[in-house]
Short mmCIF file of C-alpha atoms in Angstrom, two decimals:
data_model
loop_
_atom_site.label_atom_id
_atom_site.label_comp_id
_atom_site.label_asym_id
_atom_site.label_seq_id
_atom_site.Cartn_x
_atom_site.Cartn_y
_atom_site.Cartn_z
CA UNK I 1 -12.99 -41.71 1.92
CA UNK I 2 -14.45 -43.31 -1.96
CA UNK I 3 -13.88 -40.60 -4.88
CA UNK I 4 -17.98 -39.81 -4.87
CA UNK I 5 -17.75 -38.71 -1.29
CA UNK I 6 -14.71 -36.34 -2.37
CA UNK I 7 -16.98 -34.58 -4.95
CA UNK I 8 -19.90 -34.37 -2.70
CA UNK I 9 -17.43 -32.12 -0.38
CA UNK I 10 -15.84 -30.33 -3.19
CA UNK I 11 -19.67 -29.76 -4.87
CA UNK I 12 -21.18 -28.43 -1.50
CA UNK I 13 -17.75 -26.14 -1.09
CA UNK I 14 -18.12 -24.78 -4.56
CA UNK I 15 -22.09 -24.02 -3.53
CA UNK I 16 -21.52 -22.68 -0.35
CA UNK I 17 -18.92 -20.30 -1.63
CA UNK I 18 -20.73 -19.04 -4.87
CA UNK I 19 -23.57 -17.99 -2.13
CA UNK I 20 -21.27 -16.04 -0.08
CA UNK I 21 -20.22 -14.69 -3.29
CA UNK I 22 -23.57 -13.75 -4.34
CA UNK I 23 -24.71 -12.52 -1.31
CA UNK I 24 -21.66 -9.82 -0.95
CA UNK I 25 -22.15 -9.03 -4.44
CA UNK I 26 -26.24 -8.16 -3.43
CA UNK I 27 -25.06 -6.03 -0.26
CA UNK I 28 -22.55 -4.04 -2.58
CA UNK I 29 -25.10 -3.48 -5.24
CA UNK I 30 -27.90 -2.75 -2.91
CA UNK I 31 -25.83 -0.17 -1.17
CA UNK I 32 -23.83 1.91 -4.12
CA UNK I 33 -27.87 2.46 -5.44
CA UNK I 34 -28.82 3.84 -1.87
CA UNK I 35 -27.31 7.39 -0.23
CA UNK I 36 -28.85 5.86 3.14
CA UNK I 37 -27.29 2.57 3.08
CA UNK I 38 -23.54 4.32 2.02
CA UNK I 39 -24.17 6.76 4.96
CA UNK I 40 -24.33 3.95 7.25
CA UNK I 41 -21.32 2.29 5.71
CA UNK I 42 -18.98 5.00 5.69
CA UNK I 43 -20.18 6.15 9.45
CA UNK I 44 -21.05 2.79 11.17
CA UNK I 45 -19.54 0.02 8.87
CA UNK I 46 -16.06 1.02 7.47
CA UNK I 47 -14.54 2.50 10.91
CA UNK I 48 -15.09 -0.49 12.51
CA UNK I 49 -12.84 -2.58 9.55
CA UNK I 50 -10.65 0.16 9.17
CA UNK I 51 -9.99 -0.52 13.26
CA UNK I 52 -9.52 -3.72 12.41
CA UNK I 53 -7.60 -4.28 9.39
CA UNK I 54 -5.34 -1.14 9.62
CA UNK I 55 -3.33 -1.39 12.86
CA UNK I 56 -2.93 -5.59 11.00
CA UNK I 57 -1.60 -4.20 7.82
CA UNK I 58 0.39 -1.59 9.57
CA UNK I 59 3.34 -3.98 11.29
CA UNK I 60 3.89 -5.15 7.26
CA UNK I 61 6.55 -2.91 6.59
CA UNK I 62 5.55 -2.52 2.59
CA UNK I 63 2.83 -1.42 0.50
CA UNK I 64 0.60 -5.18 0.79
CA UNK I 65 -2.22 -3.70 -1.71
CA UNK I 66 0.50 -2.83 -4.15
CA UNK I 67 1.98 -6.48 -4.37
CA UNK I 68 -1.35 -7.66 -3.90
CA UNK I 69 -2.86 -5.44 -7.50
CA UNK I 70 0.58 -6.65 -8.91
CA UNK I 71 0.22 -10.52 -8.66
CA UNK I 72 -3.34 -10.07 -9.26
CA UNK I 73 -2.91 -8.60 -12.31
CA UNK I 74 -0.01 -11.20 -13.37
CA UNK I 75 -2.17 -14.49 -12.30
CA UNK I 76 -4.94 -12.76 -14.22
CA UNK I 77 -3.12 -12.65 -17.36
CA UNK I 78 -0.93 -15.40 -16.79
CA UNK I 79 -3.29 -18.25 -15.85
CA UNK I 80 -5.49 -18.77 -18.81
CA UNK I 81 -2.76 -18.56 -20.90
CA UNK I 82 -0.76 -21.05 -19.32
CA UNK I 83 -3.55 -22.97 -18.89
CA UNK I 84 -5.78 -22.58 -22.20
CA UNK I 85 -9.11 -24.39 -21.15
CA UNK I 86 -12.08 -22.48 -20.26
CA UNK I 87 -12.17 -23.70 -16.70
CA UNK I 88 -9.49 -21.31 -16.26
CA UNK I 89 -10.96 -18.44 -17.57
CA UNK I 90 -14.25 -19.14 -15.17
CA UNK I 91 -11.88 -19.42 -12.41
CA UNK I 92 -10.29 -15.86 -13.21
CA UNK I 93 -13.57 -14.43 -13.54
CA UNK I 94 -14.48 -15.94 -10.02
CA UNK I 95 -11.73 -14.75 -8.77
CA UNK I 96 -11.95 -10.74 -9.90
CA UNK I 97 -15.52 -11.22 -8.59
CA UNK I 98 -14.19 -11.90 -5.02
CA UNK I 99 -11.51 -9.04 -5.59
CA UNK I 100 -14.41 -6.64 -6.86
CA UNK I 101 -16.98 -7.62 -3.51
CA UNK I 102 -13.58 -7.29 -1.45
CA UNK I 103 -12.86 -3.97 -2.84
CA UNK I 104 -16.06 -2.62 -2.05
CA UNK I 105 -16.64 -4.11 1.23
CA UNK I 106 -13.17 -2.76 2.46
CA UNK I 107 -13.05 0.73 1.42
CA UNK I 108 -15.23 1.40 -1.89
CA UNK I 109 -18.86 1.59 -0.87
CA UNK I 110 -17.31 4.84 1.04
CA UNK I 111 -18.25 6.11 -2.78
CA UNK I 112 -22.12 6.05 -2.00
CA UNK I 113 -22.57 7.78 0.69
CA UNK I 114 -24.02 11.92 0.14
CA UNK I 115 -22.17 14.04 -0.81
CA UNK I 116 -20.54 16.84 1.44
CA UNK I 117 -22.93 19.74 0.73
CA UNK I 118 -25.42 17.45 1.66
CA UNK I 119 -23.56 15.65 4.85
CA UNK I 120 -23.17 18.98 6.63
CA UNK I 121 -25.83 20.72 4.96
CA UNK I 122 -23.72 23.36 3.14
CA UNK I 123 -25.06 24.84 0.02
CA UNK I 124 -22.98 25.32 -2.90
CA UNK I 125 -22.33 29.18 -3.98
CA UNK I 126 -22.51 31.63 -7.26
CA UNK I 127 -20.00 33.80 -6.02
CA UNK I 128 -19.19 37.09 -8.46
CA UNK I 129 -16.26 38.00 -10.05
CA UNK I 130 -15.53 40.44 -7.08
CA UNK I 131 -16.10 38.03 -4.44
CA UNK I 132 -14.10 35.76 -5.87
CA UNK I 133 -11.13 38.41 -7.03
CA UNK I 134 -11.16 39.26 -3.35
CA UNK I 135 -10.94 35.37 -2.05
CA UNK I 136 -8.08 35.00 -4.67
CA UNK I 137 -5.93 38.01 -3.26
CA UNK I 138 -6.25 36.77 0.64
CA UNK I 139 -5.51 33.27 -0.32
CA UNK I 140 -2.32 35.11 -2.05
CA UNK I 141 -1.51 37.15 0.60
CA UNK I 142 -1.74 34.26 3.07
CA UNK I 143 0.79 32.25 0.68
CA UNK I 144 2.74 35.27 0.39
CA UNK I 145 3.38 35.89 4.22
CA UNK I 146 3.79 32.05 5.57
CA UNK I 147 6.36 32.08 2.05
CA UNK I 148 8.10 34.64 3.91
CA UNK I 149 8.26 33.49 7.32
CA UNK I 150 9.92 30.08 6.16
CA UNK I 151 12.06 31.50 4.38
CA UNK I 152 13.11 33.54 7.54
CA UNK I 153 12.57 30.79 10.12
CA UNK I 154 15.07 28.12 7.26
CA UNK I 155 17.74 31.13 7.40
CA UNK I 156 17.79 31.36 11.18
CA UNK I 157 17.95 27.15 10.92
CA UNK I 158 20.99 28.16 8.62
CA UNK I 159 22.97 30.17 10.95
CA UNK I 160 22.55 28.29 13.97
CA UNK I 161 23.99 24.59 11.61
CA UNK I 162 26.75 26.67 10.32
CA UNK I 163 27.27 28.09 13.98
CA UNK I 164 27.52 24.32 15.29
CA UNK I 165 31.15 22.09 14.60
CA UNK I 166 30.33 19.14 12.67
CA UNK I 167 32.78 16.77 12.83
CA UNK I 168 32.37 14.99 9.12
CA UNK I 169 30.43 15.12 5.56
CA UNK I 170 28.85 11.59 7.48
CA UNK I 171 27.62 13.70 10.34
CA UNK I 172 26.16 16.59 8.69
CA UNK I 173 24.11 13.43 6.23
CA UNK I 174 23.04 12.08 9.17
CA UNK I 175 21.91 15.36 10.94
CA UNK I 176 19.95 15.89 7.73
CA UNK I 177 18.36 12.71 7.68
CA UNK I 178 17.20 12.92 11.45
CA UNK I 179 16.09 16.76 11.12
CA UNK I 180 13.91 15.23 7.73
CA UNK I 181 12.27 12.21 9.88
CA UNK I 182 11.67 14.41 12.62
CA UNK I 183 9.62 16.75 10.78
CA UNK I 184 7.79 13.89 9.18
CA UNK I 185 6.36 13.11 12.53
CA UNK I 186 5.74 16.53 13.72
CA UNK I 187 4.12 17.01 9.90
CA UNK I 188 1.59 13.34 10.65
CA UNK I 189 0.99 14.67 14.13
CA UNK I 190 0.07 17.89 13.60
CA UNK I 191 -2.54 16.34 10.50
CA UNK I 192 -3.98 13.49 12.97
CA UNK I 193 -4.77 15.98 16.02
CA UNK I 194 -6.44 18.43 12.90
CA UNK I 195 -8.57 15.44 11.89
CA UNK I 196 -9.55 14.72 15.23
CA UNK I 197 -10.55 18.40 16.09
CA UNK I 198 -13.19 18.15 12.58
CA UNK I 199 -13.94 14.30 13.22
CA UNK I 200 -17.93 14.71 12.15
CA UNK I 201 -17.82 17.54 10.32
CA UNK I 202 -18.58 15.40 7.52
CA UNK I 203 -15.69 12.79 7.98
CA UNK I 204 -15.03 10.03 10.19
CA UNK I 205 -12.81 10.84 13.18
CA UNK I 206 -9.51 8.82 13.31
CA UNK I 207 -9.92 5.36 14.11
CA UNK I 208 -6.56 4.31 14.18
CA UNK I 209 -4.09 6.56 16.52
CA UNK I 210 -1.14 5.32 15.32
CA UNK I 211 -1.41 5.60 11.75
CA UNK I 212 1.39 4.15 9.36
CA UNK I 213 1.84 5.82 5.69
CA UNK I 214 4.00 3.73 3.73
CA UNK I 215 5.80 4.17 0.83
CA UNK I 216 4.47 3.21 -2.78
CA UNK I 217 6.39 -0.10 -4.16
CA UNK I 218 6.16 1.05 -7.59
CA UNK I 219 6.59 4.95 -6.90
CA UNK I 220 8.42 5.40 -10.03
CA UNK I 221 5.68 3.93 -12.24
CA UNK I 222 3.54 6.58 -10.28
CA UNK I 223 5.72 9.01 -10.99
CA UNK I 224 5.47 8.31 -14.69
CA UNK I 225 1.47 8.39 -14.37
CA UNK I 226 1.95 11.20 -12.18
CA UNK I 227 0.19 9.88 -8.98
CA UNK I 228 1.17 11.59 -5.84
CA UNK I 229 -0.22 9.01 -3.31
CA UNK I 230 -3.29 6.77 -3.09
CA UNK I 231 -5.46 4.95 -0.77
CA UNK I 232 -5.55 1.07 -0.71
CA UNK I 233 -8.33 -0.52 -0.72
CA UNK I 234 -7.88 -3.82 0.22
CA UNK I 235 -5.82 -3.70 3.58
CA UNK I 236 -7.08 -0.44 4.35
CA UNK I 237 -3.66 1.40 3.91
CA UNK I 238 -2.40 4.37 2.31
CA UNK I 239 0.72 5.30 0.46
CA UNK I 240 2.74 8.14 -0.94
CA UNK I 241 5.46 8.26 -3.43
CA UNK I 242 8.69 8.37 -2.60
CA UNK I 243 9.23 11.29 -5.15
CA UNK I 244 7.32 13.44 -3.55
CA UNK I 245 8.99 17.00 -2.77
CA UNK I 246 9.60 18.15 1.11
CA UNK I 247 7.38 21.08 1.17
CA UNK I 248 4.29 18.66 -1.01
CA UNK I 249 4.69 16.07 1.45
CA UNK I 250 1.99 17.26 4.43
CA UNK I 251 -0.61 18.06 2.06
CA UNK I 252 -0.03 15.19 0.04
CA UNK I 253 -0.41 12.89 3.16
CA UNK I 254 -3.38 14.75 4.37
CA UNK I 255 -5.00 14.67 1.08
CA UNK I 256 -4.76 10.16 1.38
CA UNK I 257 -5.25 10.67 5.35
CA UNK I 258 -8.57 12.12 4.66
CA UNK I 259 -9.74 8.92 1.82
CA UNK I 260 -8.44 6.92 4.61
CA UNK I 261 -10.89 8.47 7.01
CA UNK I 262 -13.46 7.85 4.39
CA UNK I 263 -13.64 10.12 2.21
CA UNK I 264 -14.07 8.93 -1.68
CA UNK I 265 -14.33 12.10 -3.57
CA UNK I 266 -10.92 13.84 -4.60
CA UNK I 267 -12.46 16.77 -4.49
CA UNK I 268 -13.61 16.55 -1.12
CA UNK I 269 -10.09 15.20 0.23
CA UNK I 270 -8.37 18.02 -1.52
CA UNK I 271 -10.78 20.48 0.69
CA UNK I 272 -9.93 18.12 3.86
CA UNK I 273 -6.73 18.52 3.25
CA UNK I 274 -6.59 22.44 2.87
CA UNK I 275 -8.66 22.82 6.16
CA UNK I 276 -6.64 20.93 8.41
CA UNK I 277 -3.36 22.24 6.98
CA UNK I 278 -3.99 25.63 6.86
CA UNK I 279 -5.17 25.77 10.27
CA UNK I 280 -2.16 23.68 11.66
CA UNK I 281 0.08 25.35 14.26
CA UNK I 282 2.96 24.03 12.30
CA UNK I 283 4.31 26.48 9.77
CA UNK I 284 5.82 24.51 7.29
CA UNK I 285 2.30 22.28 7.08
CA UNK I 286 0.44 25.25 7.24
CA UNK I 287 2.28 26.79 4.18
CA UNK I 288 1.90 23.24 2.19
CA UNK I 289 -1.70 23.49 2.65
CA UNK I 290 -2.34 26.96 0.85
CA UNK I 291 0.55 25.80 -1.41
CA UNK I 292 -1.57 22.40 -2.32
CA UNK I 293 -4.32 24.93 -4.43
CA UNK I 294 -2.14 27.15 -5.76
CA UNK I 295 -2.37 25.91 -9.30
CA UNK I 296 -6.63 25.40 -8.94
CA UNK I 297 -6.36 29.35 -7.87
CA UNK I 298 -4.39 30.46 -10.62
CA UNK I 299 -6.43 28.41 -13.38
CA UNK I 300 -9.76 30.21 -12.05
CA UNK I 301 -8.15 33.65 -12.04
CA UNK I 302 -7.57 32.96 -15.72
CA UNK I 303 -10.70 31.64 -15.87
CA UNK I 304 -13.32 33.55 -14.48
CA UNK I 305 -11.43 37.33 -14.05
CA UNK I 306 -9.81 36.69 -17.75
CA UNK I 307 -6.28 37.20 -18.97
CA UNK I 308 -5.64 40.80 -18.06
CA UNK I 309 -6.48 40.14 -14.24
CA UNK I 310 -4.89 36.42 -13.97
CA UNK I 311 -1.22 38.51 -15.14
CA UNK I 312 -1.75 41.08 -12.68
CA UNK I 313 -2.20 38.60 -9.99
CA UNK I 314 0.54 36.73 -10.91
CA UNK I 315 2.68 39.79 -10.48
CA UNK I 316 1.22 39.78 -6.54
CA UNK I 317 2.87 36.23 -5.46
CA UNK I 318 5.96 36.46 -4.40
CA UNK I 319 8.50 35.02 -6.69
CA UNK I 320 10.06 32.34 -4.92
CA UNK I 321 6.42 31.03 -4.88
CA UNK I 322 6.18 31.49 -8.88
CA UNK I 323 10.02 30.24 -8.54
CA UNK I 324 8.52 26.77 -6.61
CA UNK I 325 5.50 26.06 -8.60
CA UNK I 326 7.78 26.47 -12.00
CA UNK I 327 10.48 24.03 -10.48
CA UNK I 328 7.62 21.87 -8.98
CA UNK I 329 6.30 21.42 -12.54
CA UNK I 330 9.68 20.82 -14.31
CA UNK I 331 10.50 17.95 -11.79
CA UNK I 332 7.06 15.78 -12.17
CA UNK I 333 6.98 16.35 -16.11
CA UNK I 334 10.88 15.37 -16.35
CA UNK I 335 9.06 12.00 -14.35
CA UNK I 336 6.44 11.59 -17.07
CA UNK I 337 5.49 9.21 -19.76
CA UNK I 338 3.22 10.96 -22.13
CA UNK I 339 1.95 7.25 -23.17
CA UNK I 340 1.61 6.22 -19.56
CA UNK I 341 0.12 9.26 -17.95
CA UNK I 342 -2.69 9.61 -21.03
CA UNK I 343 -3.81 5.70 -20.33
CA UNK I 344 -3.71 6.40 -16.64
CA UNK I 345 -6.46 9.90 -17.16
CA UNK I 346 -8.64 7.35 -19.23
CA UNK I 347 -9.01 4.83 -16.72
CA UNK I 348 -9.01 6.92 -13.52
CA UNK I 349 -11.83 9.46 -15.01
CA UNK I 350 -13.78 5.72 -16.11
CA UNK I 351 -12.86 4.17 -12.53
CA UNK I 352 -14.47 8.14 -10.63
CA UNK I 353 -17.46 7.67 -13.38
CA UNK I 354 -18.09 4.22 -12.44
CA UNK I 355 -18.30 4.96 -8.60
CA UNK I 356 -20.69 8.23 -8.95
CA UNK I 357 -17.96 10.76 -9.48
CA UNK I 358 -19.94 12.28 -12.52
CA UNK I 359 -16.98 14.97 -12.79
CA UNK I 360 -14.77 12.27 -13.60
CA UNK I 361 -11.06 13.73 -13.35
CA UNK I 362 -12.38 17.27 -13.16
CA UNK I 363 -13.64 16.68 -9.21
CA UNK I 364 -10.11 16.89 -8.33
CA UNK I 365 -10.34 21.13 -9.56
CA UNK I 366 -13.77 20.88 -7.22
CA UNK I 367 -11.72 22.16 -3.98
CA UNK I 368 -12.10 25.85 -4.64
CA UNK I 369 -15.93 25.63 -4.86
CA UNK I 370 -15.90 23.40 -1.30
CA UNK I 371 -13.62 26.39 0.01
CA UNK I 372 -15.82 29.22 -1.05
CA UNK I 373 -18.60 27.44 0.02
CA UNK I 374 -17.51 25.93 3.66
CA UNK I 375 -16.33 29.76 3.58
CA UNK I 376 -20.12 31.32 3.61
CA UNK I 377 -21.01 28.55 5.65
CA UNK I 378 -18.60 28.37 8.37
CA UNK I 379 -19.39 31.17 10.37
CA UNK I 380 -23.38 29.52 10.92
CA UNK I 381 -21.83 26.27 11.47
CA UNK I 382 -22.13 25.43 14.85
CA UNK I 383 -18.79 23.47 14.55
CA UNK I 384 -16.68 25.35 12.30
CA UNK I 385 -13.13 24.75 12.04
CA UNK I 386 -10.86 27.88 13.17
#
């Protein structure tokens, strides 16, 4: 094979790839600038890669989008300096192309489809200050009571360990560590049959019945940014951080269940989440759901009922609930870099921006709008969730 017939090959690859290229790059653009086309991607498209890719990713032990972001980010950086020619700078800019198609194709286009007022045609609410005050103290009273019952149902645990001979400090560890794993998968149970009982109510049903979370390979970098979980993208996978506190943990995993299923908007996953937890049979999920809003609740008490009335409902939940969410805050701030965490805001409320989030950052506090709505809605919709 002569040296012209070698660049013939390599000239027709190079062509035949730039029109893939620019043909994934049309289908992404054409779809984040049509509701219709996203609806049909999120509903029609993306379930049938998620079946695909997920249960694939799934037998990799680790986080693959994590390493994959990481060396993607080093190459990028590292290549045209190593290199210095401006071939190599085309070549990186091909290359964030493909990753930019690929992200969209594989999760992100799930960003232009309607958004959930309009996918189960539920009209947003101007509640008053009285309907609202009244929302507030049943969400608190329903905090207060499940609050209660763990804390009875944990002391009745107590007695019946202490009641039992345990033969070494080994033995009790290990007793700990199996009780802990065993409500883990009671916990992702409980979420994936609540998914499946609102699958099209707005959100895919579960595609893949053997989900596997996994673990974030740079959870204390998230910790520092203060990033609970995510969803990746790329091999359609999602991840918590290994930081994350016992009772945020079913919440947490229903909140990145739900983008998993989907769902783009935080806001939206943060109401997701709160449905299917809250109506769990399981108590301790049940409790992390109310318990994932808490601070949203208290910051519109302030907000809309004013000073005098945010104190005074303070005073009504419980204190080992004040107790949690004051512990809850000194543990993820003693995690923190200031310099870290304020770069992290920036580009997350420019990355929601970019993908038709117009709230930015501020569509995460959305959830207690999507309750108070799906709450004047429910009882009209044919398929409400009870």
């Amino acid at each position: 094979m002569n040296i012209t017939h070698l660049k013939r090959l390599h000239s027709d690859s190079l062509k035949w790839r730039h029109l893939v290229l620019i043909a994934l790059l049309a289908i992404v653009t054409a779809t984040r600038l049509s509701p219709a086309l996203g609806t049909f991607y999120t509903t029609h498209v993306y379930p049938v890669i998620g079946r695909v890719i997920s249960p694939v990713s799934g037998f990799v032990p680790f986080a693959i989008g994590d390493i994959f972001i990481f060396l993607s980010i080093a190459w990028a950086i590292l290549y045209p300096a190593m290199k210095r020619t401006k071939i190599a700078v085309f070549c990186v800019a091909e290359y964030l192309l493909w990753v930019y198609a690929w992200f969209y194709m594989a999760w992100g286009l799930n960003y232009s489809q309607p958004n959930i007022y309009q996918r189960i045609n539920m009209k947003p609410v101007e509640v008053s200050k009285t309907r609202f005050k009244t929302f507030a103290y049943q969400y608190a009273d329903s905090l207060n009571k499940l609050s209660e019952e763990c804390r009875v149902k944990s002391e009745e645990c107590r007695v019946k360990s202490e009641g039992c001979r345990v033969k070494s400090e080994e033995s009790k560890l290990l007793r700990k560590k199996g009780n802990y794993y065993e409500e883990k998968v009671k916990c992702e149970e409980s979420i994936l049959k609540g998914y499946y009982r609102i699958g099209g109510c707005g959100i895919n049903a579960p595609f893949n019945h053997h989900p596997h979370v996994k673990t974030m390979v740079f959870s204390w970098l998230s910790s520092m940014a203060g990033i609970t979980g995510s969803m990746g993208p790329f091999f359609c996978e999602f991840t918590l951080n290994s930081d994350l506190r016992h009772h945020e943990y079913p919440a947490t995993y229903a909140h990145e269940f739900a983008h998993f299923l989907g769902v783009a908007n935080e806001g939206e996953a943060n109401f997701y989440s709160y449905l299917v937890c809250t109506a769990s049979s399981d108590m301790a999920v049940r409790f992390s759901g109310y318990y994932s809003i808490f601070f949203h609740v208290v910051n519109d008490v302030f907000d809309i009922l004013g000073e005098k009335e945010g104190t005074a409902f303070l005073k009504h939940i419980r204190p080992e609930i004040i107790q949690l969410a004051k512990s809850d805050r000194r543990y993820w701030l003693s995690k923190r870099s200031k310099v870290i965490n304020a770069a992290q805001d920036i580009m997350l409320d420019l990355y929601l921006r970019g993908n038709n989030v117009a709230a930015g950052r501020k569509s995460y506090s959305q959830v207690i709008a999507l309750i108070l709505a799906w709450e004047n809605k429910k009882t009209h919709f044919p398929n409400s969730y009870r």
